Short mmCIF file of C-alpha atoms and ligand atoms in Angstrom, two decimals:
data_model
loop_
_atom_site.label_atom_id
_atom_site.label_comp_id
_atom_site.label_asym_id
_atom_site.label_seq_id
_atom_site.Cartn_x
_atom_site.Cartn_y
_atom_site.Cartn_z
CA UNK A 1 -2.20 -18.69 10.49
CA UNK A 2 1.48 -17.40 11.68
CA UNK A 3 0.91 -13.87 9.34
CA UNK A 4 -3.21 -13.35 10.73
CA UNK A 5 -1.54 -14.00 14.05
CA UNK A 6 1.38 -11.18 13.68
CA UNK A 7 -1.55 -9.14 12.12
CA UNK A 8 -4.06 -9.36 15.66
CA UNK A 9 -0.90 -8.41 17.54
CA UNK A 10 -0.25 -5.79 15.85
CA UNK A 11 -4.35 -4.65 16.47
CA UNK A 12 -3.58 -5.32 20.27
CA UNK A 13 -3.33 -2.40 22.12
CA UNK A 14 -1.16 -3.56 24.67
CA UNK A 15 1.36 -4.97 22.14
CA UNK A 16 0.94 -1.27 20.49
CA UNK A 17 2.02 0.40 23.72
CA UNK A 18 5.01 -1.40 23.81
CA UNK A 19 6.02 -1.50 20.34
CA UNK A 20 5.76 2.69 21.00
CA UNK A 21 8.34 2.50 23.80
CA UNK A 22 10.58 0.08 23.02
CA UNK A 23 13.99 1.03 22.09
CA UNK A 24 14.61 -1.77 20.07
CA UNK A 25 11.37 -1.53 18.29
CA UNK A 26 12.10 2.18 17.41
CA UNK A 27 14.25 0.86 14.01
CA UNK A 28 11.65 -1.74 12.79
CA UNK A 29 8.81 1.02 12.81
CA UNK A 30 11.67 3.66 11.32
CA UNK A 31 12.43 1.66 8.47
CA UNK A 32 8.71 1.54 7.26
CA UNK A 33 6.96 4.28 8.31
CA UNK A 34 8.37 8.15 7.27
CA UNK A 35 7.21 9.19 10.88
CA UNK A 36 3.96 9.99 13.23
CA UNK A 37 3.78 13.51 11.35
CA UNK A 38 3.93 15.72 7.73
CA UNK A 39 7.27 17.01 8.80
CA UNK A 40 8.73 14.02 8.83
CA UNK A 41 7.32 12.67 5.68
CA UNK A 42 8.03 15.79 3.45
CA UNK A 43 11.73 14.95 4.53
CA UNK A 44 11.37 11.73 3.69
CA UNK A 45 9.66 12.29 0.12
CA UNK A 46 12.33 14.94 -0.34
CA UNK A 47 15.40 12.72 0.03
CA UNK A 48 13.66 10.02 -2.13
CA UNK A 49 13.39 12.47 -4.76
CA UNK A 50 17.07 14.23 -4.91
CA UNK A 51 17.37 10.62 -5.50
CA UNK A 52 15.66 9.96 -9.01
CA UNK A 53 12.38 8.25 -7.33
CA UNK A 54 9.17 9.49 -7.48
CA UNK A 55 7.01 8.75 -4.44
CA UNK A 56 3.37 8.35 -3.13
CA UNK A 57 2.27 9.57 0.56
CA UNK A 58 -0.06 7.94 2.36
CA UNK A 59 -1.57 9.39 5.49
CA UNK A 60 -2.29 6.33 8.03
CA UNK A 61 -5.46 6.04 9.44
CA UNK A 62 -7.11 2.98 10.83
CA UNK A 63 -10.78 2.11 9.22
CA UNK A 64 -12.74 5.01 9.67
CA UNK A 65 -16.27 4.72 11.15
CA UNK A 66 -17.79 7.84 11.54
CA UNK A 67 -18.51 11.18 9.70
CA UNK A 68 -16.18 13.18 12.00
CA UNK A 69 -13.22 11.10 11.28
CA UNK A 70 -13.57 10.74 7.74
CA UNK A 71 -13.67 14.89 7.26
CA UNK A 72 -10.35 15.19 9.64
CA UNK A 73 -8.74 12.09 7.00
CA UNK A 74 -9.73 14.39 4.28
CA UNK A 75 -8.24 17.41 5.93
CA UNK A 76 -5.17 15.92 6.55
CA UNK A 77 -4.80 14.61 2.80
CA UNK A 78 -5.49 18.47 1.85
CA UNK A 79 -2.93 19.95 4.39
CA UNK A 80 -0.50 17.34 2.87
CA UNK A 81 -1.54 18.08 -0.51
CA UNK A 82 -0.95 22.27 0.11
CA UNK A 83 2.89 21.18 1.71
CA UNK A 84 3.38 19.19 -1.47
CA UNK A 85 3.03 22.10 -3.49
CA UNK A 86 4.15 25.08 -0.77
CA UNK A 87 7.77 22.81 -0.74
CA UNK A 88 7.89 22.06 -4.37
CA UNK A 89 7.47 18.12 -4.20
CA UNK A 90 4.50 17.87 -6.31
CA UNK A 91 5.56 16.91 -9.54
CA UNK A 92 7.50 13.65 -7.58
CA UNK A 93 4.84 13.25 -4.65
CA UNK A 94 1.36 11.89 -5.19
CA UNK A 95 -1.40 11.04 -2.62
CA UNK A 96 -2.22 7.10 -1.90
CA UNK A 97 -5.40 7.08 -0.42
CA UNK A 98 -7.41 3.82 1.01
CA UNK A 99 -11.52 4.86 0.70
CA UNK A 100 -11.52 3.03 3.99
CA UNK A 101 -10.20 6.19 5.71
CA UNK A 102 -12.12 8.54 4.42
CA UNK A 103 -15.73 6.88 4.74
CA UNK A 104 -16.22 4.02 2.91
CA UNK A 105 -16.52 1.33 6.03
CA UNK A 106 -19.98 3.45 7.35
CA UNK A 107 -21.23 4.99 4.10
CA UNK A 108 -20.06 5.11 0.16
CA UNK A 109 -21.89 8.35 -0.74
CA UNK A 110 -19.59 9.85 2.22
CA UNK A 111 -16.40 8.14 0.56
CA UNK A 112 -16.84 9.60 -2.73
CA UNK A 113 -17.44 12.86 -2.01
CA UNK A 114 -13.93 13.02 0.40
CA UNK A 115 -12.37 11.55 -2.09
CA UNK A 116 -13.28 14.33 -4.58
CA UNK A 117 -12.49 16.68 -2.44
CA UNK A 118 -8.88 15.02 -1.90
CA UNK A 119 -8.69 14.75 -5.98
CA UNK A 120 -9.49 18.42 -6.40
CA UNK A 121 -6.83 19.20 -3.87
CA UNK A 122 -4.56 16.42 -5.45
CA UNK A 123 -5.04 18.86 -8.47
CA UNK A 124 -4.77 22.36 -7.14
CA UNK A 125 -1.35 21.05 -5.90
CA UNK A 126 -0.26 20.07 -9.30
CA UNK A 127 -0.20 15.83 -8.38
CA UNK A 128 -3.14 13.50 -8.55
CA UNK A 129 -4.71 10.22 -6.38
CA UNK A 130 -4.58 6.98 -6.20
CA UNK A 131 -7.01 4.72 -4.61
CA UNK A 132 -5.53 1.59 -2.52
CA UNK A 133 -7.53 -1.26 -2.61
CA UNK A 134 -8.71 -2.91 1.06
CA UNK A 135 -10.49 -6.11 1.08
CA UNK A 136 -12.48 -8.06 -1.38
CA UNK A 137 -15.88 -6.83 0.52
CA UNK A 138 -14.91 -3.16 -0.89
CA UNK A 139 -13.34 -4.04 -4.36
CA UNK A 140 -16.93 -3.49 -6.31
CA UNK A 141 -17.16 0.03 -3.81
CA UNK A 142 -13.96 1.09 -4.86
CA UNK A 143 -14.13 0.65 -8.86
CA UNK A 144 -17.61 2.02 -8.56
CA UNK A 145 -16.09 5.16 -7.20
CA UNK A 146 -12.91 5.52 -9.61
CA UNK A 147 -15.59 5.11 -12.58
CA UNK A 148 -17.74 8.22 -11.12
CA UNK A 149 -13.92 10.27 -10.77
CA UNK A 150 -12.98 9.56 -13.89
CA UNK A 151 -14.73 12.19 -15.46
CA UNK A 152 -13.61 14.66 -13.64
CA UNK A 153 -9.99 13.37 -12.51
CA UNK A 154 -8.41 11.64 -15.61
CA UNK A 155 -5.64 10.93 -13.60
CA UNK A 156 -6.93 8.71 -10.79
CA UNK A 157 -5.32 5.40 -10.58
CA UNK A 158 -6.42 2.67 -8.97
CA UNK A 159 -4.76 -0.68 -7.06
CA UNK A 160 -5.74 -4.06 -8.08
CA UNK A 161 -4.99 -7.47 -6.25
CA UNK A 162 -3.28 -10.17 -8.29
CA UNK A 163 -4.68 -12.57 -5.24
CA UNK A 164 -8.31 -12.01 -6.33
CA UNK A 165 -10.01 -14.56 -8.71
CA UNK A 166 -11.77 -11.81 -9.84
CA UNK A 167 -9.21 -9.09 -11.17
CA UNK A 168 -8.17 -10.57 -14.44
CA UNK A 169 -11.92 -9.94 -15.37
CA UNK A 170 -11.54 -6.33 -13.34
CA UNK A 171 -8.75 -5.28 -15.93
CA UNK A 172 -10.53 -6.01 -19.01
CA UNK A 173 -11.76 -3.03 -18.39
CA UNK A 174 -9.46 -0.71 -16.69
CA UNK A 175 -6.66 -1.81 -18.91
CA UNK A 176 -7.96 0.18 -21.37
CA UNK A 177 -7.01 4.00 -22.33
CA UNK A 178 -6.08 6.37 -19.70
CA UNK A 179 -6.04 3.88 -16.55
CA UNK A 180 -3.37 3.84 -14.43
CA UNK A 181 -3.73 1.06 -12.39
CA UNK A 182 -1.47 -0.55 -9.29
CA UNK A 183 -0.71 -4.30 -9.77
CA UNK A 184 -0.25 -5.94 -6.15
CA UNK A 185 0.04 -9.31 -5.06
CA UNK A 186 -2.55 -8.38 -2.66
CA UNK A 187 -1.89 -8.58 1.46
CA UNK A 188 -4.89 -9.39 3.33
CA UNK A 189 -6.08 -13.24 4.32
CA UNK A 190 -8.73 -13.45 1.86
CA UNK A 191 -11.00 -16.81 1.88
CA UNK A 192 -10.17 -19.60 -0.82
CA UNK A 193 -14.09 -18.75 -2.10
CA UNK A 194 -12.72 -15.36 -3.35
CA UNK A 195 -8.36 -15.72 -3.57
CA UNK A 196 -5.75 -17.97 -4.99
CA UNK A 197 -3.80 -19.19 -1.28
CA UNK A 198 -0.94 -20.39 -2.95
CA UNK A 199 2.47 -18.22 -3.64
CA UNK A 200 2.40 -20.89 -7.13
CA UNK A 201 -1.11 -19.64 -7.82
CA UNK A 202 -1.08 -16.10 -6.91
CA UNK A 203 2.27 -15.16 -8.79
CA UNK A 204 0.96 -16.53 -12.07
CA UNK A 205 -2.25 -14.60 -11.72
CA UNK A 206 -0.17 -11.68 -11.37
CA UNK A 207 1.78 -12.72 -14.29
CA UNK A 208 -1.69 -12.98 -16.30
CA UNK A 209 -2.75 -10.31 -15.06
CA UNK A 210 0.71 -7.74 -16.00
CA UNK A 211 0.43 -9.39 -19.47
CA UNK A 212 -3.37 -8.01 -19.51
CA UNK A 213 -2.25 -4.10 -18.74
CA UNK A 214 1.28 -4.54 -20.76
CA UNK A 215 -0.54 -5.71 -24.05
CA UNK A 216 -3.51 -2.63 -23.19
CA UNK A 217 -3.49 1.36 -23.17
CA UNK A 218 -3.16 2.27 -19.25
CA UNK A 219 0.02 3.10 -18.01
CA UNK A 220 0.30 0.14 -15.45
CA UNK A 221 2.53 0.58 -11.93
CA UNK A 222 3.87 -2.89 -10.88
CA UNK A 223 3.74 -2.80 -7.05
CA UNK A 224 6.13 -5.78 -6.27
CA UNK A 225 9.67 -6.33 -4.60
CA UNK A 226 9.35 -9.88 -6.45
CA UNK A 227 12.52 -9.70 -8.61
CA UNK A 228 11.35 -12.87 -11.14
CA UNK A 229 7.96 -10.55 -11.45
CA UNK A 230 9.76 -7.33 -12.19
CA UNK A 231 12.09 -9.12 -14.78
CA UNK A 232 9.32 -10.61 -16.61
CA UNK A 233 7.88 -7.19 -16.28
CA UNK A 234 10.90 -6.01 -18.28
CA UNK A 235 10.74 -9.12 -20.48
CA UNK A 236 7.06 -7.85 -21.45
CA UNK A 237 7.47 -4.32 -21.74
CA UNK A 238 10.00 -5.47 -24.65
CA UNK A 239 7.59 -8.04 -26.73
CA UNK A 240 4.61 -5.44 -26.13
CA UNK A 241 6.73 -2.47 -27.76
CA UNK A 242 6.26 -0.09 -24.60
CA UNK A 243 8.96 2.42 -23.55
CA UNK A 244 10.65 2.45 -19.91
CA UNK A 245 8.69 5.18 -19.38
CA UNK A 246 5.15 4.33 -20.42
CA UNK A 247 4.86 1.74 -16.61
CA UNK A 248 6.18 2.05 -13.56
CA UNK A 249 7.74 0.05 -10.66
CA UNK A 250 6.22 0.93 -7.09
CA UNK A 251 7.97 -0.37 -3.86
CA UNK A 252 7.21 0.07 -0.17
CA UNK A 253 9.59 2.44 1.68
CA UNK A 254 12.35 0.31 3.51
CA UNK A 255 11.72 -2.56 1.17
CA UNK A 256 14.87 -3.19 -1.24
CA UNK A 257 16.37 0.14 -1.56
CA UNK A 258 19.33 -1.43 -3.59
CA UNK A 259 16.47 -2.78 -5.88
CA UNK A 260 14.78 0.56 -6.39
CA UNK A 261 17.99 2.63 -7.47
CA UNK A 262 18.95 -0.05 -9.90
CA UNK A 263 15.99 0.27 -11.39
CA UNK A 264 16.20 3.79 -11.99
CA UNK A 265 20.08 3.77 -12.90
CA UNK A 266 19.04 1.40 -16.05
CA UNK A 267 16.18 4.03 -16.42
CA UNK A 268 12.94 2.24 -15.10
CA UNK A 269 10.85 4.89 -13.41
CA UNK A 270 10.83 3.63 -9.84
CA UNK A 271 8.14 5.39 -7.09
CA UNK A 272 8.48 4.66 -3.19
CA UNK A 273 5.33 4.01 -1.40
CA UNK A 274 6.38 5.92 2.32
CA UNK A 275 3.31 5.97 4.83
CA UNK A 276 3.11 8.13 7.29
CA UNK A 277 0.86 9.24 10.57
CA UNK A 278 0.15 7.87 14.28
CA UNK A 279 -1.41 4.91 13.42
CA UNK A 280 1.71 3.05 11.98
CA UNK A 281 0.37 -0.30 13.71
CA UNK A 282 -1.81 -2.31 11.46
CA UNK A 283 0.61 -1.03 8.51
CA UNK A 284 3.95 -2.10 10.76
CA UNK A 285 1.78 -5.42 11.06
CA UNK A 286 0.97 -6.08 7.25
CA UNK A 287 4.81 -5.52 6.39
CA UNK A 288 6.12 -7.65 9.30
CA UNK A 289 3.14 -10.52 7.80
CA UNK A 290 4.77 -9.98 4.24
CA UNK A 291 8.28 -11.74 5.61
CA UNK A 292 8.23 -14.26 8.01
CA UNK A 293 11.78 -13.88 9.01
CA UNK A 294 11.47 -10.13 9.94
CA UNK A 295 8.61 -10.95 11.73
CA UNK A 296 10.49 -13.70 13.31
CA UNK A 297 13.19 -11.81 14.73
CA UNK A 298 10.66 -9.21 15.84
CA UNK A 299 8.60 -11.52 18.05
CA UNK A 300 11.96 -12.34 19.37
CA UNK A 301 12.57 -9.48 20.23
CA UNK A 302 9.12 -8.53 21.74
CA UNK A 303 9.80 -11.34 24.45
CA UNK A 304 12.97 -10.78 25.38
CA UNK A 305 12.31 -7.48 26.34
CA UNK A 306 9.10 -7.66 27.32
CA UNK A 307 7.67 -10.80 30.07
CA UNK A 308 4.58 -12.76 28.49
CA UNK A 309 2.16 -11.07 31.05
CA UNK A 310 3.11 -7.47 29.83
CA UNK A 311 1.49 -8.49 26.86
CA UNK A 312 -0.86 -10.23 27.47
CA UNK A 313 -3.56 -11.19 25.84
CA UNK A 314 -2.61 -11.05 22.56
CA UNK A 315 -3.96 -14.04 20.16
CA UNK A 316 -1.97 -16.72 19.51
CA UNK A 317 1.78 -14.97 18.74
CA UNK A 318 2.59 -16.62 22.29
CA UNK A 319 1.84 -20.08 21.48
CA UNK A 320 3.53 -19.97 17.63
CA UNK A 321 6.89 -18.45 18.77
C1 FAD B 401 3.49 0.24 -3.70
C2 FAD B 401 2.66 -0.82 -3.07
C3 FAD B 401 1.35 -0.55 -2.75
C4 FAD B 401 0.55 -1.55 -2.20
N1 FAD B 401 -0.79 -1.32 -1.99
C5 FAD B 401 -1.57 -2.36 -1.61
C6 FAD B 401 -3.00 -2.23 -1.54
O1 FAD B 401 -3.58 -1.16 -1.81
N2 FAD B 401 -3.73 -3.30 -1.15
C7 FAD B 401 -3.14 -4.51 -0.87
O2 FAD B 401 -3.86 -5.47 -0.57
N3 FAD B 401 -1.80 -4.65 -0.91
C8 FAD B 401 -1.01 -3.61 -1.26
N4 FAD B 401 0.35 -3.79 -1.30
C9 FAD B 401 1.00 -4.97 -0.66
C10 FAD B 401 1.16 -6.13 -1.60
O3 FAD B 401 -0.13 -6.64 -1.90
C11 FAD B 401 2.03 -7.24 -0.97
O4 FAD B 401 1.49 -7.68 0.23
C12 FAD B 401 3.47 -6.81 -0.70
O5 FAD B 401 3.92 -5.91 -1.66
C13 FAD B 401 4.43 -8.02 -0.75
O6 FAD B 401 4.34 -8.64 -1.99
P1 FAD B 401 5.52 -8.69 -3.11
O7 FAD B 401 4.87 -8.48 -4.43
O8 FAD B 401 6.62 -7.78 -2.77
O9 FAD B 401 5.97 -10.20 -3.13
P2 FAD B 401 6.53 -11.16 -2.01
O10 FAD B 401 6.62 -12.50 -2.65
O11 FAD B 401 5.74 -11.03 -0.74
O12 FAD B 401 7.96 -10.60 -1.73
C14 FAD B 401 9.01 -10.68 -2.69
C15 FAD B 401 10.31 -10.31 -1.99
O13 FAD B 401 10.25 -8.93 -1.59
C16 FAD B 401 10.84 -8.74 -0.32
N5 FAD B 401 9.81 -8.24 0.61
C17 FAD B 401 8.47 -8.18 0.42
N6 FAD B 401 7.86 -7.61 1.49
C18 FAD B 401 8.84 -7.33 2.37
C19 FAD B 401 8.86 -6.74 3.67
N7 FAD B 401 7.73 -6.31 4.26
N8 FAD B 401 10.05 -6.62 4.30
C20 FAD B 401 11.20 -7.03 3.71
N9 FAD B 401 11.24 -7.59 2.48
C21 FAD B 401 10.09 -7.74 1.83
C22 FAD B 401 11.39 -10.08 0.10
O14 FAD B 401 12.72 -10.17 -0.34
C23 FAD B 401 10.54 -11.06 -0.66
O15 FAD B 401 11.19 -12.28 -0.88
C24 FAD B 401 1.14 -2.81 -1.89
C25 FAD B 401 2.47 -3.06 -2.20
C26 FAD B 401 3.23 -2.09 -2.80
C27 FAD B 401 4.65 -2.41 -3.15
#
């Protein structure tokens, strides 16, 4: 209730207006977003990688619900793509890319064909694409358009949510040769019809799930700041025979950066999800959802500076503080 609420906020566009000119709000949004522009997130990606991590870009852009939009999401994801290359950050950098921004809210035939376009560009640059996964309503969309990739793009990879009842039957088949696939715990409030609701449940779906891809022929990317996960993780990799370097760790940018380079000093190949773009707000939401406490001291600080008819309306934060 608490994390959908933080969530709406975050949608509000008064609460957005402030959270742009605040002061205090400026180190929040720094810590987990590269910046509103390229420039700032080839710097970004560039210190990450002097620093042994290899990193995916993701260009923000709320759901997309028109043709126009999706083609200027694509052309930004080729512009970034050309940098990658022009500054020499390709073989460190890939592209994260939710089919959400590029057409797949209005129309799936206009989704796939922006994504190829981004994969061909992904591979002109010398990097490749992975697709982020949005809510249940667009998992079957999603797979359906890394299967018709595949051909053609080998190296797509695809995100998976540990939170979904259905994803243990999802990797049966994509834990198979050649996948590289994203486990996640999964962040959006899903209904019990389709996703586990408890921490309990949805942690040992994950761990089903890792055990699935660890014991199968992908090369699976464990997107989780969960240190019992990533231990078992390393537990696993040892009874299933597979080298440090045949999975991967994935964090989010600002998340545990102690974590990450521990990792890679004991040789784990760690990559830093770092987002990216003008519409930081839903993201800046999700991540302040993800920990309470954060989210906590935010509000906090939201009212002190701010009086409650600044904001207003925005549902329910008021009443939960
Ligand atoms: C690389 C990557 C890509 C992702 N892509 C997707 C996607 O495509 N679709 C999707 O639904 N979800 C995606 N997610 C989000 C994911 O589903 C979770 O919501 C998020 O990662 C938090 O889960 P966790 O596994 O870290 O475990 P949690 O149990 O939530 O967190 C474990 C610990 O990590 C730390 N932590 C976690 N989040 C934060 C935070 N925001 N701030 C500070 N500390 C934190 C805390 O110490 C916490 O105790 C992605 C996550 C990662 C890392």
């Amino acid at each position: 209730m608490f994390r959908s609420a933080i969530r709406d906020a975050a949608d509000n566009s008064a609460v957005q207006r402030v959270l742009s000119e605040a002061p205090f709000a400026q180190g929040v949004i720094r810590r987990f977003v590269a910046g509103e522009n390229l420039e700032a997130a080839i710097d970004v990606a560039r210190s990450l990688s002097t620093q042994g991590l290899r990193i995916s870009l993701e260009y923000l852009a709320d759901p997309i619900v028109e043709r126009d939009g999706a083609a200027r999401v694509t052309n930004n994801y080729a512009e970034m793509l050309r940098r990658l290359a022009v500054e020499g950050l390709a073989g460190s950098v890939e592209a994260a890319l939710p089919l959400s921004a590029v057409g797949q809210v209005f129309d799936r035939h206009t989704a796939y064909d922006n994504a190829g376009l981004i994969c061909e560009a992904a591979r002109e640059a010398g990097t490749r694409v992975t697709l982020e996964m949005h809510t249940h309503q667009y998992v079957d969309g999603t797979l359906d358009i890394l299967r018709r990739l595949r051909p053609d793009f080998p190296d797509i990879g695809v995100v998976v949510q540990a939170y979904l009842k259905r994803t243990e039957g999802d990797i049966a088949e994509l834990a198979g040769p050649g996948y590289r696939v994203r486990l996640t715990k999964g962040t959006y409030d899903e209904p019990e019809s389709v996703a586990y609701q408890s921490r309990a449940e949805i942690d040992k779906s994950y761990v089903r799930c890792m055990n699935l891809l660890m014991s199968g022929e992908g090369y699976p990317v464990f997107g989780t700041h969960d240190l019992r996960l990533i231990t078992i993780a390393k537990e696993r990799a040892a009874w299933h025979g597979r080298t440090r370097d045949s999975f991967e760790f994935e964090m989010l940018h600002g998340v545990n950066a102690a974590l990450q380079r521990r990792l890679v000093a004991a040789g784990y190949p760690v990559r830093v999800y770092v987002p990216y773009g003008e519409q930081w707000h839903r993201y800046l939401g999700r991540r302040l959802a993800d920990r309470p406490t954060a989210m906590l001291a935010f509000a906090k600080g939201l009212r002190r500076h701010y009086p409650r008819e600044t904001l207003h309306p925005v549902p329910k934060m008021h009443e939960e503080q």
